[in-house]
Coordinates of C-alpha atoms in Angstrom, one line a residue:
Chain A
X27 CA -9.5 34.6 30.3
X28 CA -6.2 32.2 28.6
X29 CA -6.9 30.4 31.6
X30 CA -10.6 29.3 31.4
X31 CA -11.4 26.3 29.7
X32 CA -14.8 27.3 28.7
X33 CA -14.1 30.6 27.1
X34 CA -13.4 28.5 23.5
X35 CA -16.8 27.6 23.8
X36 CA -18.4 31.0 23.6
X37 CA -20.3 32.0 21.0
X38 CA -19.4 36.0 20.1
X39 CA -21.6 38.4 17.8
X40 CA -19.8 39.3 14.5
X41 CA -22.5 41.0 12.3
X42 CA -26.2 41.0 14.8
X43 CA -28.6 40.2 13.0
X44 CA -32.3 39.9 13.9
X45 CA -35.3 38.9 11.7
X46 CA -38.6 38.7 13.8
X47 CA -36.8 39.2 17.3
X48 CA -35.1 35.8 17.0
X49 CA -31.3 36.5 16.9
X50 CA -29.5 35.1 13.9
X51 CA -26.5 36.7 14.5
X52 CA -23.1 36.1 12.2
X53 CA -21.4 34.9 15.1
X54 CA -17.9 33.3 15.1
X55 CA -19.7 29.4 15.4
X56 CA -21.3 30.7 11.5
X57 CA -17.9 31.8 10.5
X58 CA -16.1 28.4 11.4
X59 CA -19.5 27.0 9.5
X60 CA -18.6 29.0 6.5
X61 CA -14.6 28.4 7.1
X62 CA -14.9 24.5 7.7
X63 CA -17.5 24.7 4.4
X64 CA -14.9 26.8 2.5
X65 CA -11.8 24.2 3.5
X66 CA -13.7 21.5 2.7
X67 CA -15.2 22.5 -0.6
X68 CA -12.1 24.6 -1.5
X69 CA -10.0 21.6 -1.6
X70 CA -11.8 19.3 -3.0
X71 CA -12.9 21.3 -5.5
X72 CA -9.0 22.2 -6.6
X73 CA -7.6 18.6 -6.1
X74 CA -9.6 17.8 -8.7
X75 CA -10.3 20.5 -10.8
X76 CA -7.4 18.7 -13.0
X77 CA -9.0 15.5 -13.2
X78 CA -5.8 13.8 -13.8
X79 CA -5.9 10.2 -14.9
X80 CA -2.6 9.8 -13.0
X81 CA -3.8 11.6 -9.8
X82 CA -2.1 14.0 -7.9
X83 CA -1.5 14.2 -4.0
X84 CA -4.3 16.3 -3.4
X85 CA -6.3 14.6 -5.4
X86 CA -5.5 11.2 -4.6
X87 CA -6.7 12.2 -1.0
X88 CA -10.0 13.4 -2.4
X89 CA -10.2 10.1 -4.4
X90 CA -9.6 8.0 -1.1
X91 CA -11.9 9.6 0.8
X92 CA -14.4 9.3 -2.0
X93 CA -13.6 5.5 -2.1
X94 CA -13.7 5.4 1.8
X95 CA -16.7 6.5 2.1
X96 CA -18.7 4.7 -0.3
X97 CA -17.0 1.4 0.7
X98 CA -18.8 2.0 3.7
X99 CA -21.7 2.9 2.1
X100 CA -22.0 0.0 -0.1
X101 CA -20.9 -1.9 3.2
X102 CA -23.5 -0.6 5.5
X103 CA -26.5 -0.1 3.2
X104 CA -25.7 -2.4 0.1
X105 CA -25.7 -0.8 -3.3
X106 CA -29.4 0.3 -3.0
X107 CA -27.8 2.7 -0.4
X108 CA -25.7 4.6 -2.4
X109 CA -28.4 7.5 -3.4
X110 CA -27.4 8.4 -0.4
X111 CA -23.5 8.9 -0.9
X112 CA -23.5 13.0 -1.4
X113 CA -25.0 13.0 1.9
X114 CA -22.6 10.4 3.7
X115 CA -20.1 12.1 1.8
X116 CA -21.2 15.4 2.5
X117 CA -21.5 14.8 6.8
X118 CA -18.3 13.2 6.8
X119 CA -16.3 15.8 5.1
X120 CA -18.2 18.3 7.3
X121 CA -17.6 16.4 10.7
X122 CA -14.0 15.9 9.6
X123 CA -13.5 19.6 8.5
X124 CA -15.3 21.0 11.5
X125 CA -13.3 18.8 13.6
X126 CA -9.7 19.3 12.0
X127 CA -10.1 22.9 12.2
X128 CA -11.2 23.0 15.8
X129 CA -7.4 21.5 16.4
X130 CA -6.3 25.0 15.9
X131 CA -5.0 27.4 18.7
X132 CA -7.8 29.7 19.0
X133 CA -10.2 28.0 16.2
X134 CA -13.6 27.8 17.5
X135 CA -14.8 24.1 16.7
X136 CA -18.2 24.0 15.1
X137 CA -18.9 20.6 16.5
X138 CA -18.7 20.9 20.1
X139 CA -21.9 22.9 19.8
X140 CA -24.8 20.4 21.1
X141 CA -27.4 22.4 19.0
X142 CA -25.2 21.6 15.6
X143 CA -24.4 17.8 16.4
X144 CA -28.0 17.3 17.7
X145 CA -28.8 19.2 13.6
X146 CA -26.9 17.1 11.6
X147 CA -28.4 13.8 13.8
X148 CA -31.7 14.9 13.0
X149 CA -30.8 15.2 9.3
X150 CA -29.9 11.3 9.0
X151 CA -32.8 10.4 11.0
X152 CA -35.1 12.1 9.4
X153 CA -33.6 11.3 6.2
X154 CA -34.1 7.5 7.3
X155 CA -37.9 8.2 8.1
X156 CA -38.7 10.4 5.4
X157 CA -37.2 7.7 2.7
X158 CA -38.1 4.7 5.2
X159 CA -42.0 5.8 4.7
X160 CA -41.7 7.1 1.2
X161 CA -40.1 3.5 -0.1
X162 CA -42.2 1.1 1.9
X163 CA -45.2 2.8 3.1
X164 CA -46.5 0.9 6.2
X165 CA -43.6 -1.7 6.1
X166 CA -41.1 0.6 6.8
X167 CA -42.6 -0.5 10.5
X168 CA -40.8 -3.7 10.5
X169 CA -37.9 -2.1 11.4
X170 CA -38.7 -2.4 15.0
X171 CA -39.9 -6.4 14.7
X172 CA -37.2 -8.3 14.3
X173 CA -38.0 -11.9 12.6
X174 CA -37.6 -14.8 14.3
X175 CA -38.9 -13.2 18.0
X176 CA -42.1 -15.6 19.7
X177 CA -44.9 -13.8 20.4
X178 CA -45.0 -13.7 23.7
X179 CA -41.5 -11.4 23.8
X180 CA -42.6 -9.5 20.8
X181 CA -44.4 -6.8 22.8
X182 CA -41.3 -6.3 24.7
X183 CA -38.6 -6.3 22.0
X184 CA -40.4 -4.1 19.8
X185 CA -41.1 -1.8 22.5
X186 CA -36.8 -1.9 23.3
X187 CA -36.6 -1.5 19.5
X188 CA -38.7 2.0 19.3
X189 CA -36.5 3.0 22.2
X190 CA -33.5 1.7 20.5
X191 CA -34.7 4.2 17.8
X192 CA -35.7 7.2 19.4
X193 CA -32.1 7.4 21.1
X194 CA -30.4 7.0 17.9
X195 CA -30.9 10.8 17.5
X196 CA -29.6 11.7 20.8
X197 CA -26.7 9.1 20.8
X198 CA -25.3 10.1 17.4
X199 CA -25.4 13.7 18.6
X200 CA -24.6 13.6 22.0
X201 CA -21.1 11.4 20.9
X202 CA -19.9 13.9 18.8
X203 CA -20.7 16.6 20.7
X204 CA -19.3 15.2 24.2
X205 CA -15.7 14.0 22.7
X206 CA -15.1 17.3 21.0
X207 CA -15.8 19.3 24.0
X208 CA -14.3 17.2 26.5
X209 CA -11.1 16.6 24.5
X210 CA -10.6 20.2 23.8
X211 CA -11.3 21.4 27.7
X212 CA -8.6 18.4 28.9
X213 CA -6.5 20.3 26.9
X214 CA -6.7 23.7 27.8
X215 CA -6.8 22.6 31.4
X216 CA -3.6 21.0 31.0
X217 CA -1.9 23.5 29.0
X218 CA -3.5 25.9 31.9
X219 CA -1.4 23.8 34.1
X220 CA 2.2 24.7 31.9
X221 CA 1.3 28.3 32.3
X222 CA 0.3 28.8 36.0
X223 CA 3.0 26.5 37.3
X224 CA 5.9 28.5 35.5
X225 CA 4.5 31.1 36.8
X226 CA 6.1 30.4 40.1
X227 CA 9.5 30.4 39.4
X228 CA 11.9 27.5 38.8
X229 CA 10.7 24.3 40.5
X230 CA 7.0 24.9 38.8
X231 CA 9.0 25.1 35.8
X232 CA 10.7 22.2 36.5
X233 CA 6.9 21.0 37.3
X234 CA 5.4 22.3 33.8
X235 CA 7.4 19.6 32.1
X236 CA 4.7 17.0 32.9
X237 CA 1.8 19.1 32.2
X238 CA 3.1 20.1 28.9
X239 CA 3.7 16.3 27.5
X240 CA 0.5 15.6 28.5
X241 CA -0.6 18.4 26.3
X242 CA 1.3 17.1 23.3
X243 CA 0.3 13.6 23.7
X244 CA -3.5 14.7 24.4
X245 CA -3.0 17.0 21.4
X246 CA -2.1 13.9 19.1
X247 CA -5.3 11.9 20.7
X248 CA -7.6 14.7 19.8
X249 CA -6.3 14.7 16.5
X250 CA -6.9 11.1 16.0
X251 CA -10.3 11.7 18.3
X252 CA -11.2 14.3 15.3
X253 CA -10.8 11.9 12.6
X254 CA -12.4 8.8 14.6
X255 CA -16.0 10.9 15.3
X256 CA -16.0 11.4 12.2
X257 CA -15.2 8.3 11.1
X258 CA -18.1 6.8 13.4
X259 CA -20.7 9.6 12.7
X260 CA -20.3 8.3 8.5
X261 CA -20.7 4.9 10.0
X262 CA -23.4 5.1 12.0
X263 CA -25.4 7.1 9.3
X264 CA -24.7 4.1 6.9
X265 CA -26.4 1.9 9.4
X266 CA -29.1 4.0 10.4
X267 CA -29.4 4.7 6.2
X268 CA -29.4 0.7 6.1
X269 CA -32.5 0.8 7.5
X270 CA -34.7 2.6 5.6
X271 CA -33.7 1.2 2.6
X272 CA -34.7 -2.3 3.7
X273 CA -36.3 -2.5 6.9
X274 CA -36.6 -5.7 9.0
X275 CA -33.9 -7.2 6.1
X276 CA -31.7 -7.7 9.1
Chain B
X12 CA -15.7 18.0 38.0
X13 CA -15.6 20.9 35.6
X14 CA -18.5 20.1 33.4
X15 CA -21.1 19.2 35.8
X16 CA -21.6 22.4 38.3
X17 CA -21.4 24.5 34.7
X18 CA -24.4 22.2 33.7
X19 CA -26.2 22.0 37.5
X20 CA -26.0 26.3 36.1
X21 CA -28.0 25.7 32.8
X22 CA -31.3 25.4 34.8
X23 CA -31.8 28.4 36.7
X24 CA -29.7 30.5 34.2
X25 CA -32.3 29.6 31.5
X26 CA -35.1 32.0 33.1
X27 CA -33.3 34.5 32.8
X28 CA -32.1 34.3 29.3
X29 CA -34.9 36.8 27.7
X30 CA -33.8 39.5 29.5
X31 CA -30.1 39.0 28.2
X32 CA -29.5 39.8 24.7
X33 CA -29.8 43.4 24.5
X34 CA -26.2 43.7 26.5
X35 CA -24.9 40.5 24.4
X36 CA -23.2 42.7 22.1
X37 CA -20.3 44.6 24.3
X38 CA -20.1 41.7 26.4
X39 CA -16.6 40.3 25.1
X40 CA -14.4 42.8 26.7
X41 CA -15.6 42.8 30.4
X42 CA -15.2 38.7 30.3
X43 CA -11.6 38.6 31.8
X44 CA -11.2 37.1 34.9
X45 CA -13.5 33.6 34.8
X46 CA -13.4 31.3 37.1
X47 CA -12.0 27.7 36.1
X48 CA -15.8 26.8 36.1
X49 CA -17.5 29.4 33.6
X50 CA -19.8 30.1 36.0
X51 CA -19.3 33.5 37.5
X52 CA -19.2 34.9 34.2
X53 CA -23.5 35.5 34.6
X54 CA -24.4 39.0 33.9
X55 CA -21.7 40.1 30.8
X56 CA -22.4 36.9 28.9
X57 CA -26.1 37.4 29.3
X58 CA -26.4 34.5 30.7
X59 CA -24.3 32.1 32.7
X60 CA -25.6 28.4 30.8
X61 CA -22.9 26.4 29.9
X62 CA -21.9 28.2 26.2
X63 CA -22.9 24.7 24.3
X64 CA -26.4 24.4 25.9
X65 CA -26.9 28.5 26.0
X66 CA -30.1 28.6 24.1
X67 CA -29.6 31.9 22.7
X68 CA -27.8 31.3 20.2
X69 CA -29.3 28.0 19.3
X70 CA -31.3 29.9 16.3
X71 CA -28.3 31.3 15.1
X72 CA -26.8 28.5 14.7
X73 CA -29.3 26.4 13.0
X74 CA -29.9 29.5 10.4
X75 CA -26.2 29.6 10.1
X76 CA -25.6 25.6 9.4
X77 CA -28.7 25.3 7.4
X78 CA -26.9 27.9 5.0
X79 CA -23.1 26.4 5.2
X80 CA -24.2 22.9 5.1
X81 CA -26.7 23.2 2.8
X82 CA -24.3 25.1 0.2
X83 CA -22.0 22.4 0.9
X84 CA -24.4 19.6 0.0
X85 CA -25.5 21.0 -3.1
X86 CA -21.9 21.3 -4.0
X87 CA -20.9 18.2 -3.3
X88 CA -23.9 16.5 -5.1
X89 CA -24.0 18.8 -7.8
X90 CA -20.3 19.0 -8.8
X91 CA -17.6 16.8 -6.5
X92 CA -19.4 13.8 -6.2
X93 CA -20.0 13.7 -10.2
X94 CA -16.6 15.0 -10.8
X95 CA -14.8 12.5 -8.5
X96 CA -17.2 9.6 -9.5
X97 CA -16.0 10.3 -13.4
X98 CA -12.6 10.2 -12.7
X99 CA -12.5 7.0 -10.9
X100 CA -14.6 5.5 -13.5
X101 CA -13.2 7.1 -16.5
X102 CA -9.7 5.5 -14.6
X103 CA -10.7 2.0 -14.2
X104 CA -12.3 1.6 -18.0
X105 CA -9.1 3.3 -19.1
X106 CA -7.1 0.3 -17.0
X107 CA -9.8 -2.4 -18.1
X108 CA -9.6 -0.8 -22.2
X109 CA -5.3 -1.1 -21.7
X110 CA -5.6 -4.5 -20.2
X111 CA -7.8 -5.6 -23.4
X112 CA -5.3 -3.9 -25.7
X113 CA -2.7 -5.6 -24.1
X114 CA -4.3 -9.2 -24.2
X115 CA -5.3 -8.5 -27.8
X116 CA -1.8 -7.6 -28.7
X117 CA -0.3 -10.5 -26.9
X118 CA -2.6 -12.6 -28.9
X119 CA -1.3 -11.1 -31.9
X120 CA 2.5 -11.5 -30.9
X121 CA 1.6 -15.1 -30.1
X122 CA 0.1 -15.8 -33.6
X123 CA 3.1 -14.0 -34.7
X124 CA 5.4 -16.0 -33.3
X125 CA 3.4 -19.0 -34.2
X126 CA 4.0 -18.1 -38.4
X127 CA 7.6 -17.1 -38.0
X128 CA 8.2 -20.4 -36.5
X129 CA 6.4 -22.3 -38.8
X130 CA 7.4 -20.8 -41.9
X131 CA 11.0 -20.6 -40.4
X132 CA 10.0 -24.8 -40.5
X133 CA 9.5 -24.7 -43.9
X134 CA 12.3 -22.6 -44.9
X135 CA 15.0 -24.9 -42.7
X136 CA 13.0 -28.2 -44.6
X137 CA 13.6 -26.2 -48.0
X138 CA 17.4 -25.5 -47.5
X139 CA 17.7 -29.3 -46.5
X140 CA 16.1 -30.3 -49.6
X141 CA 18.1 -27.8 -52.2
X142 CA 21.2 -28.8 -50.0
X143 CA 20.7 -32.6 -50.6
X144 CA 19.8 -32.2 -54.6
X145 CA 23.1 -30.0 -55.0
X146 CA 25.0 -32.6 -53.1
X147 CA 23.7 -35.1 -55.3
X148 CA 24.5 -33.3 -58.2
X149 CA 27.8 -32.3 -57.4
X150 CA 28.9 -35.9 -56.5
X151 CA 26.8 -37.3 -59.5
X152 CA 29.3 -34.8 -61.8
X153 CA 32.4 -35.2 -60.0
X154 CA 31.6 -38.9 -60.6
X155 CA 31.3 -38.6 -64.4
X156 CA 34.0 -36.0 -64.7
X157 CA 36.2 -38.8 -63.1
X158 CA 35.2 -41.3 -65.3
X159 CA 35.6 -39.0 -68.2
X160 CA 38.9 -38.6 -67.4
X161 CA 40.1 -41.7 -66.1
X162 CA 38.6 -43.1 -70.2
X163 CA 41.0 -40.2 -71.7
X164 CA 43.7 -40.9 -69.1
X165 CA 43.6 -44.5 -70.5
X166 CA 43.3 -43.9 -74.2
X167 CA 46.2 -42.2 -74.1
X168 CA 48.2 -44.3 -71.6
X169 CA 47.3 -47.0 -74.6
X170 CA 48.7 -44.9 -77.4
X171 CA 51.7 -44.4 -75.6
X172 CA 52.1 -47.7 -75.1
X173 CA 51.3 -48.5 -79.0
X174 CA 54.0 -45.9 -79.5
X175 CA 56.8 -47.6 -77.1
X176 CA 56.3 -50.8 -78.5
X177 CA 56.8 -49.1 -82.1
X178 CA 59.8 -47.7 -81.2
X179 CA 61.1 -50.4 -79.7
X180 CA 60.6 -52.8 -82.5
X181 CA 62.2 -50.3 -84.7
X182 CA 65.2 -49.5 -82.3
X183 CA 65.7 -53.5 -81.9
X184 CA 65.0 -53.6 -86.2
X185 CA 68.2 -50.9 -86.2
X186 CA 70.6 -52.8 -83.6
X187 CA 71.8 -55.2 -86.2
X188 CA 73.0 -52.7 -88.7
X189 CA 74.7 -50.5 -85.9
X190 CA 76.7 -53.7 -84.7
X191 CA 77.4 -54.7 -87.9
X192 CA 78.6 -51.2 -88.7
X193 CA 81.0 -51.0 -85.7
X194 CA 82.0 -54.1 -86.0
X195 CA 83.2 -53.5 -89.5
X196 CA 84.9 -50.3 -88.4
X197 CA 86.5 -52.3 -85.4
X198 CA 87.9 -55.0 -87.7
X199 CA 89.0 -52.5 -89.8
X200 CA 91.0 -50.8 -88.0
X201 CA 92.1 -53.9 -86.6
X202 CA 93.0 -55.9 -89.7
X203 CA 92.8 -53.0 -92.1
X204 CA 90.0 -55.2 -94.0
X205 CA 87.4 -57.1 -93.3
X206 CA 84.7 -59.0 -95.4
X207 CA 81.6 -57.8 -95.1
X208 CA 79.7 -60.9 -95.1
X209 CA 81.4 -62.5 -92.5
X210 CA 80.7 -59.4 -89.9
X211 CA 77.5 -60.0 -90.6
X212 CA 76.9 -63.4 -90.2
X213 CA 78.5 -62.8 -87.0
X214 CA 76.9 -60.4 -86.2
X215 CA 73.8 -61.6 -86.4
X216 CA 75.2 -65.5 -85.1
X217 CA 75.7 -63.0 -81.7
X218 CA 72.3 -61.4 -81.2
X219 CA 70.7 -64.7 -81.9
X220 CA 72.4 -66.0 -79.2
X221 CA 71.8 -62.6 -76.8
X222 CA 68.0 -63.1 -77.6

């Protein structure tokens, strides 16, 4: 079981529940929701529960993420974009959370579910349509005619843009999803290697040695892998957020 | 090479996932001896999809981050993001009301320094001025006090003078009497008698021809 690479993965029954015959099981994936929600809240909530003019540590690295995030906001979808900064704010802290605490030996990592990352994709999409077609009715359409195209290719690059679109969901999802899981089987297959090598006596621990600095170096790449997807997922929302609030104002 | 024969799985595996879920629950235990590939691990699991893409659980899931992320949100718009917003706001009017203060008081020092100097101006022109009248009036006194003086000085230097010449005519009125005097009592101890007149005729026949 230490051994297989997938086992992280599984999802386990805490508390079964069932409404309807669909399961909706408290399962250890809703317990690292709740945990990665109760990090994340918890310590923003205390770092600045003082609300110190002179800020603290804690809550100078709540203000910096606050002032991360809506630089990029205000970068990505100009001022008229930042309605949307508790939601930016709220993914990225979640991503980042999720992400941080999947680092932990034996921590299941929220985000290497497809079904969660393929959620929270849908949520800034359909964010971006609902708003897109709320705001500018029809016009919201430009958004796949780019200005400035002769007629004759417009058929073509506004079918590429509706494409261009409809992947957005999958890509933002699928990105998240893929890194997480493949960084965290990489490293249990190369821990796996520390542990079955010793296990033959002193040349395969002589031969762990490689194996296990690969670990610790992979185990510093995840950690800046964790913080980068979520960096990108916040980024790509602002872009995708820059559309519907002005569409074809490319 | 470990992913794909896990996902080649997820198809076939999916029919059979209704059947699954009843044994889902005492399934942990038995799971102990997997293969590297996760995909022998069929009938205890349920089912033997790939555990991201099992579908099973999908609804679970969803229920479960709905909940979490939704609570989240709401805290973060409803509290956090106001919170954190105020404090860097009530920060930088804080730092833009201190840097006003401080340009208003710099102001001030500068006007400050601006009256000291001037009425320390006026004060050094007022000291030259009080300086040059009491010179003036201290050279202007000496100079009388001299002249006073030097008037007094030369009265008396005159009266004295008066008086010298007084005495001196009256010392020079005596002379003749003295010589004649001693010149009596030198002839009369020298001739035991001597004529008056004669002494005096001499007398005086002598100073005339001294003066």
């Amino acid at each position: 079981m230490a051994n297989d690479p997938i086992h992280q993965f599984q999802i386990q029954k805490i508390v079964p529940i069932e409404i309807g015959g669909i399961d909706f099981s408290f399962t250890n994936a809703s317990l690292f929701m709740v945990a990665t929600v109760a990090a994340a809240a918890g310590f923003l909530y205390f770092a600045t529960s003082q609300r110190g003019l002179i800020p603290g540590r804690a809550q100078s690295v709540a203000e910096m993420s606050y002032e991360f995030i809506a630089s990029m906001l205000r970068e990505g979808a100009g001022s008229h974009g930042m309605k949307f900064f508790p939601l930016v704010f709220t993914l990225f802290m979640f991503v980042l959370t999720a992400n941080m605490l999947g680092m932990f030996p034996y921590f299941f990592t929220v985000t290497s579910q497809i079904i969660v990352t393929f959620a929270l994709a849908v949520l800034v999409i359909g964010t971006v349509l609902v708003y897109g077609f709320y705001k500018h009715g029809l016009h919201f359409l430009k958004v796949f005619v780019p200005s400035g195209i002769p007629g004759v290719l417009l058929p073509l690059v506004v079918g590429i843009e509706i494409i261009s679109f409809l992947s957005r969901p999958i890509s933002l999802s699928v990105r998240l999803f893929a890194n997480m899981l493949a960084g965290h089987i990489t490293l249990k297959v190369f821990a796996g290697f520390v542990t079955s090598l010793s296990a033959l006596g002193a040349l395969g621990i002589g031969g762990a040695i490689l194996p296990l600095i690969m670990t610790v170096a992979l185990t510093g790449l995840e950690f800046l892998v964790a913080f980068l997807q979520a960096y990108v997922f916040a980024v790509l929302t602002c872009m995708y957020l820059n559309d519907a609030v002005h569409p074809g104002g490319h | 090479m470990i992913v794909t024969p896990a996902l080649a799985q997820t198809a076939p595996a999916a029919t059979e996932t209704p059947a699954a879920p009843a044994g889902d629950t005492h399934a942990a235990p038995a799971g102990e001896l997997h293969t590297e590939t996760g995909v022998a691990q069929g009938e205890d699991h349920g089912t033997g999809v790939f555990p991201p893409f099992d579908p099973t659980h999908f609804a679970s899931q969803l229920l479960w981050l709905v909940i979490t992320f939704g609570l989240f949100y709401l805290l973060m718009k409803r509290v956090i993001v106001p919170r954190l917003g105020g404090i860097l706001e009530h920060r930088h009017d804080r730092i833009a009301q201190d840097l006003d203060e401080a340009s208003r008081l710099k102001s001030e020092a500068d006007t400050a320094v601006e009256t000291y100097e001037k009425e320390l101006a006026a004060a050094r022109s007022k000291a030259n001025g009080i300086a040059e009248t009491a010179r003036e009036a201290a050279k202007s006194k000496a100079a009388a006090d001299r002249a006073a003086i030097e008037a007094e000085l030369a009265e008396k230097l005159s009266a004295a003078e008066t008086r010298i010449g007084e005495i001196k005519a009256k010392a020079f009125a005596q002379v003749g009497a003295i010589a004649e005097e001693t010149a009596t009592a030198i002839v009369d101890q020298l001739i035991g008698k001597a004529g008056g007149d004669d002494i005096k005729t001499a007398v005086a026949a002598a100073a005339n021809g001294k003066a």
